[in-house]
PDB file of C-alpha atoms and ligand atoms in Angstrom:
ATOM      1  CA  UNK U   1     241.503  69.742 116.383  1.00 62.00           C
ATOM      2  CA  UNK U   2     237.798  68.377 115.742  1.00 81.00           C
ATOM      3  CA  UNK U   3     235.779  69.945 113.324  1.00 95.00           C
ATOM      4  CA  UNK U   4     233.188  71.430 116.041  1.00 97.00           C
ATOM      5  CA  UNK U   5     235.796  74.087 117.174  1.00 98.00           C
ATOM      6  CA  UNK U   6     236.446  75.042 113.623  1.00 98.00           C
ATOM      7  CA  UNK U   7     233.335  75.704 112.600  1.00 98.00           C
ATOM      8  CA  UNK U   8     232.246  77.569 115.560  1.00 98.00           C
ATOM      9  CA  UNK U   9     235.259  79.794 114.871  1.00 98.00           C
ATOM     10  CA  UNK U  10     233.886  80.484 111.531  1.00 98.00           C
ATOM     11  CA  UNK U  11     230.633  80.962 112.632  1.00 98.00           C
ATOM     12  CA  UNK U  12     231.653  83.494 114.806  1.00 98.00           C
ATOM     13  CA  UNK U  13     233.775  85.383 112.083  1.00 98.00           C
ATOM     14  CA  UNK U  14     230.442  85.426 109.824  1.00 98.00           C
ATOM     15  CA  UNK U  15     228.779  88.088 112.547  1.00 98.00           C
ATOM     16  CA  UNK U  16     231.462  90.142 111.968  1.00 98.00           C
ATOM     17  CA  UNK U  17     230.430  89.834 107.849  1.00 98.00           C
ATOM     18  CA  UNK U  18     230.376  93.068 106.101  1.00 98.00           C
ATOM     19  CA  UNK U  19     227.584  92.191 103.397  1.00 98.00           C
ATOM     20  CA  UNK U  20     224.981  95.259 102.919  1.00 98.00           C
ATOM     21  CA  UNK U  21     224.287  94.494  99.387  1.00 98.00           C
ATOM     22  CA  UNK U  22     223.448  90.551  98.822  1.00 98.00           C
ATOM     23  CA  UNK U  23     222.682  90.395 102.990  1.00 98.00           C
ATOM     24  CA  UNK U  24     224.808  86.586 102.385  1.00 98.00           C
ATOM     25  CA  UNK U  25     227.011  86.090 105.161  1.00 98.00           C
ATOM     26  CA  UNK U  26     230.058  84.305 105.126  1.00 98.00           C
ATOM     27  CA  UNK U  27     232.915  83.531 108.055  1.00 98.00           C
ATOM     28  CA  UNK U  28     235.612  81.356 107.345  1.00 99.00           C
ATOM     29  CA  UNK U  29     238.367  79.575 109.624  1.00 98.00           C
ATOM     30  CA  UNK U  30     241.464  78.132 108.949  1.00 98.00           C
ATOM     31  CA  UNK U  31     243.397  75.660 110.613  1.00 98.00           C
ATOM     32  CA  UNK U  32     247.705  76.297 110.388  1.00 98.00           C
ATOM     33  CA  UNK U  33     249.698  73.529 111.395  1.00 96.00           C
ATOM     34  CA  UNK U  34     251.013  75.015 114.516  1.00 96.00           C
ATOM     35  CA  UNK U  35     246.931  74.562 115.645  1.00 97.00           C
ATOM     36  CA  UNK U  36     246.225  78.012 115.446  1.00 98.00           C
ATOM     37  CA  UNK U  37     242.818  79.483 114.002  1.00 98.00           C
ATOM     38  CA  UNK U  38     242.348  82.587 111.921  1.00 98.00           C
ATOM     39  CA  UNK U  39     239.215  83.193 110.767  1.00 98.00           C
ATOM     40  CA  UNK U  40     238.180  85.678 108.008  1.00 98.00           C
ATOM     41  CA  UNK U  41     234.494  87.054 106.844  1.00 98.00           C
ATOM     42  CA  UNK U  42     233.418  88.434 103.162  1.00 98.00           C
ATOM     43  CA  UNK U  43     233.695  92.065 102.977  1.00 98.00           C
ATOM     44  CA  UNK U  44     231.447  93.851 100.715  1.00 98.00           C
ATOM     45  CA  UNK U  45     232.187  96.943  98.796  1.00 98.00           C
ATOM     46  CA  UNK U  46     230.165  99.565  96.854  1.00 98.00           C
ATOM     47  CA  UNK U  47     232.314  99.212  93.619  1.00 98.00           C
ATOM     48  CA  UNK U  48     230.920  95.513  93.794  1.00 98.00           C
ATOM     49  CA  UNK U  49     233.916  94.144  92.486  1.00 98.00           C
ATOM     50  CA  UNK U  50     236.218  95.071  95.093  1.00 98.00           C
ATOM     51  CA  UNK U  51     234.523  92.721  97.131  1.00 98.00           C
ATOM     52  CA  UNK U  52     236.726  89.904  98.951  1.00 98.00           C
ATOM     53  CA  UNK U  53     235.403  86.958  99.961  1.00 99.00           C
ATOM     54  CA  UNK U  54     235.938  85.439 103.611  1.00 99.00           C
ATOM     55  CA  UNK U  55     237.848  82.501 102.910  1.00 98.00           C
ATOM     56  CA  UNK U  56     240.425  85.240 100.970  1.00 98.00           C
ATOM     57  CA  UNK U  57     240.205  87.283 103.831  1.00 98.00           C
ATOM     58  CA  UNK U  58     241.186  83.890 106.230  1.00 98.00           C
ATOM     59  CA  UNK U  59     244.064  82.974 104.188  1.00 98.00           C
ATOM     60  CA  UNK U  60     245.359  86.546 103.427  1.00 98.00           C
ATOM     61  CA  UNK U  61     245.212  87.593 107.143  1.00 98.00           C
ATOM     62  CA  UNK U  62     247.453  84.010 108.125  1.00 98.00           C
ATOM     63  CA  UNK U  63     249.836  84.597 105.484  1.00 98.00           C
ATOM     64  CA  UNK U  64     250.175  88.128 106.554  1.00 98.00           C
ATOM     65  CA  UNK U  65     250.999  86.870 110.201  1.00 97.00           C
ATOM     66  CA  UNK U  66     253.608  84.611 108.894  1.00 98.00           C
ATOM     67  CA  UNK U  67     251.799  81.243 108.581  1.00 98.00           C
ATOM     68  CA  UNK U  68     251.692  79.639 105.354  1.00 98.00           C
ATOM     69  CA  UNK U  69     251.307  75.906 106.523  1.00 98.00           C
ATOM     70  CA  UNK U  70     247.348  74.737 106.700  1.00 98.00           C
ATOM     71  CA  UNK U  71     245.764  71.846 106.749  1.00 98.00           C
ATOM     72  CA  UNK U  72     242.166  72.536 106.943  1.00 98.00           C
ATOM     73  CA  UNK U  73     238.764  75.302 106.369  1.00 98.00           C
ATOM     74  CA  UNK U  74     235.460  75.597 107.490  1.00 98.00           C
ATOM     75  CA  UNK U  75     233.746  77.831 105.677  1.00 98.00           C
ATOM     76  CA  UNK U  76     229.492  78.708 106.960  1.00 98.00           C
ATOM     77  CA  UNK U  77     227.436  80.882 104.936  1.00 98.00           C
ATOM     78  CA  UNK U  78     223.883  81.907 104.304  1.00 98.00           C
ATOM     79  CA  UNK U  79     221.312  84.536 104.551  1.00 98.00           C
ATOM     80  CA  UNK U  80     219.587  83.808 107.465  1.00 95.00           C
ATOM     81  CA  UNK U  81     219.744  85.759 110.612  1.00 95.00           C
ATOM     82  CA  UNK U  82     220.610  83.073 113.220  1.00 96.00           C
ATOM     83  CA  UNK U  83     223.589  83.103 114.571  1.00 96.00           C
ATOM     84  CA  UNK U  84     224.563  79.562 115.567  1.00 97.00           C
ATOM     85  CA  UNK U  85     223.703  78.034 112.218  1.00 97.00           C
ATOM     86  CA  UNK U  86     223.197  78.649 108.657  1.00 97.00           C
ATOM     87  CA  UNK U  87     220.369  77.884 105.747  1.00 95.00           C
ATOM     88  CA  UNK U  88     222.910  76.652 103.045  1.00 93.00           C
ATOM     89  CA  UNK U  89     226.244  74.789 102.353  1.00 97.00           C
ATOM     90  CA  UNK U  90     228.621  77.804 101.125  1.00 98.00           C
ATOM     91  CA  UNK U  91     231.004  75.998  98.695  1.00 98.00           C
ATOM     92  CA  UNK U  92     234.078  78.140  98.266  1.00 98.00           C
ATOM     93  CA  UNK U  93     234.094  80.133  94.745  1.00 98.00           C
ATOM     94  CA  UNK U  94     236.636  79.022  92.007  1.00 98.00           C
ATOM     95  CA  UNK U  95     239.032  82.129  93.220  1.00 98.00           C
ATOM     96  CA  UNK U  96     239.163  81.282  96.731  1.00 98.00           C
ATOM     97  CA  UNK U  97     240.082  77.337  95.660  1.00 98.00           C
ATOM     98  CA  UNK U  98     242.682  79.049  93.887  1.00 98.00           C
ATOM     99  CA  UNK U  99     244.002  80.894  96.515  1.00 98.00           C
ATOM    100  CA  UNK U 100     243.844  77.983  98.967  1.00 98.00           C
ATOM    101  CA  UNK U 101     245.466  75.720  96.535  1.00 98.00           C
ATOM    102  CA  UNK U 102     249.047  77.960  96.599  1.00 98.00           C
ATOM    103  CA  UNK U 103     249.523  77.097 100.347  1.00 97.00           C
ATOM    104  CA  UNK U 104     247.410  73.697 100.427  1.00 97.00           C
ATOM    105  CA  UNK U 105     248.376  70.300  99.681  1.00 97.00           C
ATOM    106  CA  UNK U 106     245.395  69.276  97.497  1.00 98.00           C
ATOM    107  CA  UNK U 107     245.191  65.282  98.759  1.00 98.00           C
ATOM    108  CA  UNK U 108     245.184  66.596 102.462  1.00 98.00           C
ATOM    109  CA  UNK U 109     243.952  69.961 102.993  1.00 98.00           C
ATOM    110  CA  UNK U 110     240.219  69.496 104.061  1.00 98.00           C
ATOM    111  CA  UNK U 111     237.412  72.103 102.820  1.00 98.00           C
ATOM    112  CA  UNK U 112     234.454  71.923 105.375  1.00 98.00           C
ATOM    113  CA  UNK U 113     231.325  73.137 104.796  1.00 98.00           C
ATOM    114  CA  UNK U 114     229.072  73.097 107.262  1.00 98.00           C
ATOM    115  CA  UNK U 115     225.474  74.470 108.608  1.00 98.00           C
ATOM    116  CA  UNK U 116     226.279  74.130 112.268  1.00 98.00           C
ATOM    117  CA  UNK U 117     228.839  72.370 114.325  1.00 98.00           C
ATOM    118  CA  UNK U 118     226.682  68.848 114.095  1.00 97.00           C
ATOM    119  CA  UNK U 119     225.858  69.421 110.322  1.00 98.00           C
ATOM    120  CA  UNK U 120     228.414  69.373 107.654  1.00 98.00           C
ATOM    121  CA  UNK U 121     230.141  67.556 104.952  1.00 98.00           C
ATOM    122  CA  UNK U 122     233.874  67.539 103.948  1.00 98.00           C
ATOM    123  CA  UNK U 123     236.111  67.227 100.548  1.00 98.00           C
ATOM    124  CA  UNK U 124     239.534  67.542 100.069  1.00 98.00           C
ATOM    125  CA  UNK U 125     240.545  70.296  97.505  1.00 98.00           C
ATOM    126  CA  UNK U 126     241.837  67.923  95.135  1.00 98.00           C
ATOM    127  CA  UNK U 127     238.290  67.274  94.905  1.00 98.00           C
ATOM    128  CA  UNK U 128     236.944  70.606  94.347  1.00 98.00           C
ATOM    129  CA  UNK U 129     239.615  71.877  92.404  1.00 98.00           C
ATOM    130  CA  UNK U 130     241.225  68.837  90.315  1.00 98.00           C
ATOM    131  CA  UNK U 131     243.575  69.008  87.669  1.00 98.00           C
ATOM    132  CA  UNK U 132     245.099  72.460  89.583  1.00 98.00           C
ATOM    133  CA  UNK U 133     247.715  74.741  88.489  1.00 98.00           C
ATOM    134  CA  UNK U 134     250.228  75.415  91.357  1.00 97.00           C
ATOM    135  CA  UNK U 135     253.588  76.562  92.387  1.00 97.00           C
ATOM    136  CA  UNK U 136     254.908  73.797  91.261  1.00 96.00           C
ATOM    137  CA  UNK U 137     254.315  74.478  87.680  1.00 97.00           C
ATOM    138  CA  UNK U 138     256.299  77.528  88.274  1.00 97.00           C
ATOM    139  CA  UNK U 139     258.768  75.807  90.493  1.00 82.00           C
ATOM    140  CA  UNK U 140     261.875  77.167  88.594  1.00 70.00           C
ATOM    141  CA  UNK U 141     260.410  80.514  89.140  1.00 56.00           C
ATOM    142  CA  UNK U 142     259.988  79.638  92.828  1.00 53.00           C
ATOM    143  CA  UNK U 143     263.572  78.291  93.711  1.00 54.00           C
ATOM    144  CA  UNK U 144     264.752  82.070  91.994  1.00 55.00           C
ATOM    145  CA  UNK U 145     262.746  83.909  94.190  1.00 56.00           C
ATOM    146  CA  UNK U 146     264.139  85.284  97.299  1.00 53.00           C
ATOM    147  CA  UNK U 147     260.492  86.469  98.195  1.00 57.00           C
ATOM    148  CA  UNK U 148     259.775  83.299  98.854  1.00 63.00           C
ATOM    149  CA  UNK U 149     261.932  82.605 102.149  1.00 59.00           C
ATOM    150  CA  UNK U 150     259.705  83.516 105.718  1.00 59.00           C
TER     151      UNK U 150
HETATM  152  N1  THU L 201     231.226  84.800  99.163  1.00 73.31           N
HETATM  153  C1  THU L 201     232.187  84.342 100.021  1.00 73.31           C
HETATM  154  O1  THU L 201     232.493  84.981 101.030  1.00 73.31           O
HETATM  155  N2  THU L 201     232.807  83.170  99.722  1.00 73.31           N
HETATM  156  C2  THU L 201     232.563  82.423  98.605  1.00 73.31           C
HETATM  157  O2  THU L 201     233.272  81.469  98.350  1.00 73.31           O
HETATM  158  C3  THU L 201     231.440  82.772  97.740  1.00 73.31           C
HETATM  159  C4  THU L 201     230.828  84.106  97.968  1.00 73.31           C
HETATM  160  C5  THU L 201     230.577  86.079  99.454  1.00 73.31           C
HETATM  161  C6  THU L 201     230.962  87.183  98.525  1.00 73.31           C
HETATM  162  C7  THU L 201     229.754  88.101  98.626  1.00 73.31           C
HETATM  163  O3  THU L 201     229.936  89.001  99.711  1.00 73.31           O
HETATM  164  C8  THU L 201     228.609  87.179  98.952  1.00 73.31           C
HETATM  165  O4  THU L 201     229.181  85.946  99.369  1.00 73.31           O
HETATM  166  C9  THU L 201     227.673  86.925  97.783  1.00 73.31           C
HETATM  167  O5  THU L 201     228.384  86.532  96.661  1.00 73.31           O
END
Protein backbone atom coordinates (compact mmCIF):
# COMPACT_ATOMS: atom_id res chain seq x y z
CA UNK A 1 0.00 0.00 0.00
CA UNK A 2 1.76 3.46 -0.95
CA UNK A 3 1.02 6.35 0.93
CA UNK A 4 -0.90 8.17 -2.12
CA UNK A 5 -3.95 5.79 -1.72
CA UNK A 6 -4.03 6.42 1.96
CA UNK A 7 -4.17 9.76 2.00
CA UNK A 8 -6.63 10.16 -0.68
CA UNK A 9 -8.83 7.89 1.43
CA UNK A 10 -8.55 10.31 4.18
CA UNK A 11 -9.04 13.10 2.18
CA UNK A 12 -12.11 11.87 1.07
CA UNK A 13 -13.41 11.01 4.68
CA UNK A 14 -12.62 14.84 5.65
CA UNK A 15 -15.75 15.97 3.16
CA UNK A 16 -17.79 13.95 5.03
CA UNK A 17 -16.38 16.14 8.39
CA UNK A 18 -19.05 17.23 10.67
CA UNK A 19 -17.31 20.54 12.03
CA UNK A 20 -19.95 23.61 12.24
CA UNK A 21 -18.27 25.23 15.09
CA UNK A 22 -14.26 25.58 14.49
CA UNK A 23 -15.10 24.99 10.37
CA UNK A 24 -11.43 22.59 10.83
CA UNK A 25 -11.83 19.59 8.92
CA UNK A 26 -10.33 16.47 9.59
CA UNK A 27 -10.54 12.76 7.70
CA UNK A 28 -8.47 10.11 8.79
CA UNK A 29 -7.54 6.55 7.24
CA UNK A 30 -6.22 3.62 8.60
CA UNK A 31 -4.40 0.91 7.19
CA UNK A 32 -5.29 -2.96 8.98
CA UNK A 33 -3.03 -5.57 8.13
CA UNK A 34 -5.35 -7.54 6.03
CA UNK A 35 -4.88 -4.12 3.53
CA UNK A 36 -8.11 -2.86 4.21
CA UNK A 37 -8.90 1.01 4.70
CA UNK A 38 -11.33 2.57 7.11
CA UNK A 39 -11.38 5.96 7.25
CA UNK A 40 -13.01 8.17 9.96
CA UNK A 41 -13.76 12.20 10.09
CA UNK A 42 -14.08 14.56 13.40
CA UNK A 43 -17.55 14.92 14.44
CA UNK A 44 -18.53 18.00 16.14
CA UNK A 45 -21.09 18.38 18.80
CA UNK A 46 -22.97 21.28 20.47
CA UNK A 47 -21.98 20.20 24.08
CA UNK A 48 -18.35 20.88 22.66
CA UNK A 49 -16.93 18.26 24.58
CA UNK A 50 -18.66 15.44 23.16
CA UNK A 51 -16.78 16.04 20.22
CA UNK A 52 -14.69 12.97 18.69
CA UNK A 53 -12.00 13.45 16.69
CA UNK A 54 -11.49 11.59 13.20
CA UNK A 55 -8.63 9.55 13.85
CA UNK A 56 -10.98 8.16 17.08
CA UNK A 57 -13.66 7.80 14.82
CA UNK A 58 -11.06 5.62 12.22
CA UNK A 59 -9.89 3.40 14.87
CA UNK A 60 -13.24 2.97 16.76
CA UNK A 61 -15.18 2.13 13.53
CA UNK A 62 -12.14 -0.83 12.61
CA UNK A 63 -12.23 -2.17 15.96
CA UNK A 64 -15.93 -2.27 15.85
CA UNK A 65 -15.70 -4.36 12.51
CA UNK A 66 -13.39 -6.75 14.10
CA UNK A 67 -9.92 -5.48 13.06
CA UNK A 68 -7.55 -4.64 15.65
CA UNK A 69 -4.22 -5.22 13.65
CA UNK A 70 -2.83 -1.74 11.91
CA UNK A 71 0.07 -0.71 10.72
CA UNK A 72 -0.37 2.71 9.48
CA UNK A 73 -2.63 6.51 9.45
CA UNK A 74 -2.94 9.32 7.38
CA UNK A 75 -4.51 11.83 8.94
CA UNK A 76 -5.35 15.56 6.53
CA UNK A 77 -6.78 18.45 8.16
CA UNK A 78 -7.33 22.14 7.76
CA UNK A 79 -9.73 24.89 7.23
CA UNK A 80 -9.63 25.50 3.82
CA UNK A 81 -12.32 24.69 1.40
CA UNK A 82 -10.45 22.66 -1.27
CA UNK A 83 -11.05 19.45 -1.50
CA UNK A 84 -7.96 17.68 -2.85
CA UNK A 85 -5.58 19.28 -0.39
CA UNK A 86 -5.23 20.94 2.84
CA UNK A 87 -3.55 24.37 4.40
CA UNK A 88 -1.87 22.63 7.47
CA UNK A 89 -0.16 19.42 8.83
CA UNK A 90 -2.94 18.04 11.39
CA UNK A 91 -0.77 16.26 14.04
CA UNK A 92 -2.96 13.84 15.92
CA UNK A 93 -4.00 15.22 19.58
CA UNK A 94 -2.43 13.50 22.71
CA UNK A 95 -5.92 11.36 23.06
CA UNK A 96 -6.00 10.03 19.71
CA UNK A 97 -1.99 8.88 20.16
CA UNK A 98 -3.40 7.25 23.02
CA UNK A 99 -5.94 5.49 21.45
CA UNK A 100 -3.74 4.43 18.52
CA UNK A 101 -1.07 3.31 20.82
CA UNK A 102 -3.52 0.27 22.44
CA UNK A 103 -3.67 -1.46 18.97
CA UNK A 104 -0.25 -0.03 17.47
CA UNK A 105 3.14 -1.23 17.75
CA UNK A 106 4.91 2.08 18.54
CA UNK A 107 8.46 1.26 16.46
CA UNK A 108 6.26 0.33 13.34
CA UNK A 109 2.97 1.85 13.16
CA UNK A 110 3.44 4.95 10.82
CA UNK A 111 1.46 8.38 11.58
CA UNK A 112 1.21 10.34 8.20
CA UNK A 113 0.43 13.64 7.94
CA UNK A 114 0.02 15.00 4.91
CA UNK A 115 -1.37 18.17 2.76
CA UNK A 116 -2.02 16.24 -0.40
CA UNK A 117 -1.04 12.93 -1.80
CA UNK A 118 2.58 14.48 -3.06
CA UNK A 119 3.04 16.50 0.24
CA UNK A 120 3.56 14.91 3.54
CA UNK A 121 5.86 13.84 6.21
CA UNK A 122 5.85 10.64 8.38
CA UNK A 123 6.83 9.54 12.19
CA UNK A 124 6.39 6.52 13.84
CA UNK A 125 4.30 6.79 17.12
CA UNK A 126 7.08 5.93 19.22
CA UNK A 127 8.04 9.23 18.11
CA UNK A 128 5.07 11.19 18.87
CA UNK A 129 4.13 9.47 21.82
CA UNK A 130 7.46 8.13 23.64
CA UNK A 131 7.79 6.77 26.89
CA UNK A 132 3.86 5.28 26.38
CA UNK A 133 1.73 3.52 28.75
CA UNK A 134 0.16 0.38 27.10
CA UNK A 135 -1.46 -2.91 27.53
CA UNK A 136 1.39 -4.23 28.42
CA UNK A 137 1.68 -2.47 31.65
CA UNK A 138 -1.57 -4.04 32.42
CA UNK A 139 -0.66 -7.31 30.84
CA UNK A 140 -1.73 -9.43 33.92
CA UNK A 141 -4.98 -7.70 33.64
CA UNK A 142 -5.03 -8.58 29.93
CA UNK A 143 -4.23 -12.42 30.03
CA UNK A 144 -7.54 -12.42 32.81
CA UNK A 145 -9.71 -10.92 30.51
CA UNK A 146 -11.93 -12.97 28.42
CA UNK A 147 -13.01 -9.64 26.63
CA UNK A 148 -10.07 -9.66 25.10
CA UNK A 149 -10.39 -12.81 22.66
CA UNK A 150 -12.00 -11.67 18.83
N1 LIG B 1 -9.39 17.28 15.56
C1 LIG B 1 -9.24 16.04 15.00
O1 LIG B 1 -10.14 15.54 14.31
N2 LIG B 1 -8.08 15.37 15.23
C2 LIG B 1 -7.06 15.83 16.01
O2 LIG B 1 -6.13 15.09 16.28
C3 LIG B 1 -7.10 17.20 16.51
C4 LIG B 1 -8.39 17.91 16.37
C5 LIG B 1 -10.65 18.00 15.35
C6 LIG B 1 -11.51 18.09 16.56
C7 LIG B 1 -12.33 19.34 16.26
O3 LIG B 1 -13.48 18.97 15.52
C8 LIG B 1 -11.43 20.17 15.38
O4 LIG B 1 -10.39 19.31 14.93
C9 LIG B 1 -10.82 21.37 16.09
O5 LIG B 1 -10.22 20.99 17.27
Amino acid sequence: MDHKALIEAALDARRRSYSPYSGYRVGAAILCGDGTIVTGTNIENASYGATVCAERCAVFSAVASGKRDFSAIAIVGGSGSENDRTDDYAFPCGICRQVLREFADPASFLVIVAKSPDDHREYTLQQLLPESFGPDNLSEKENNDENQAV
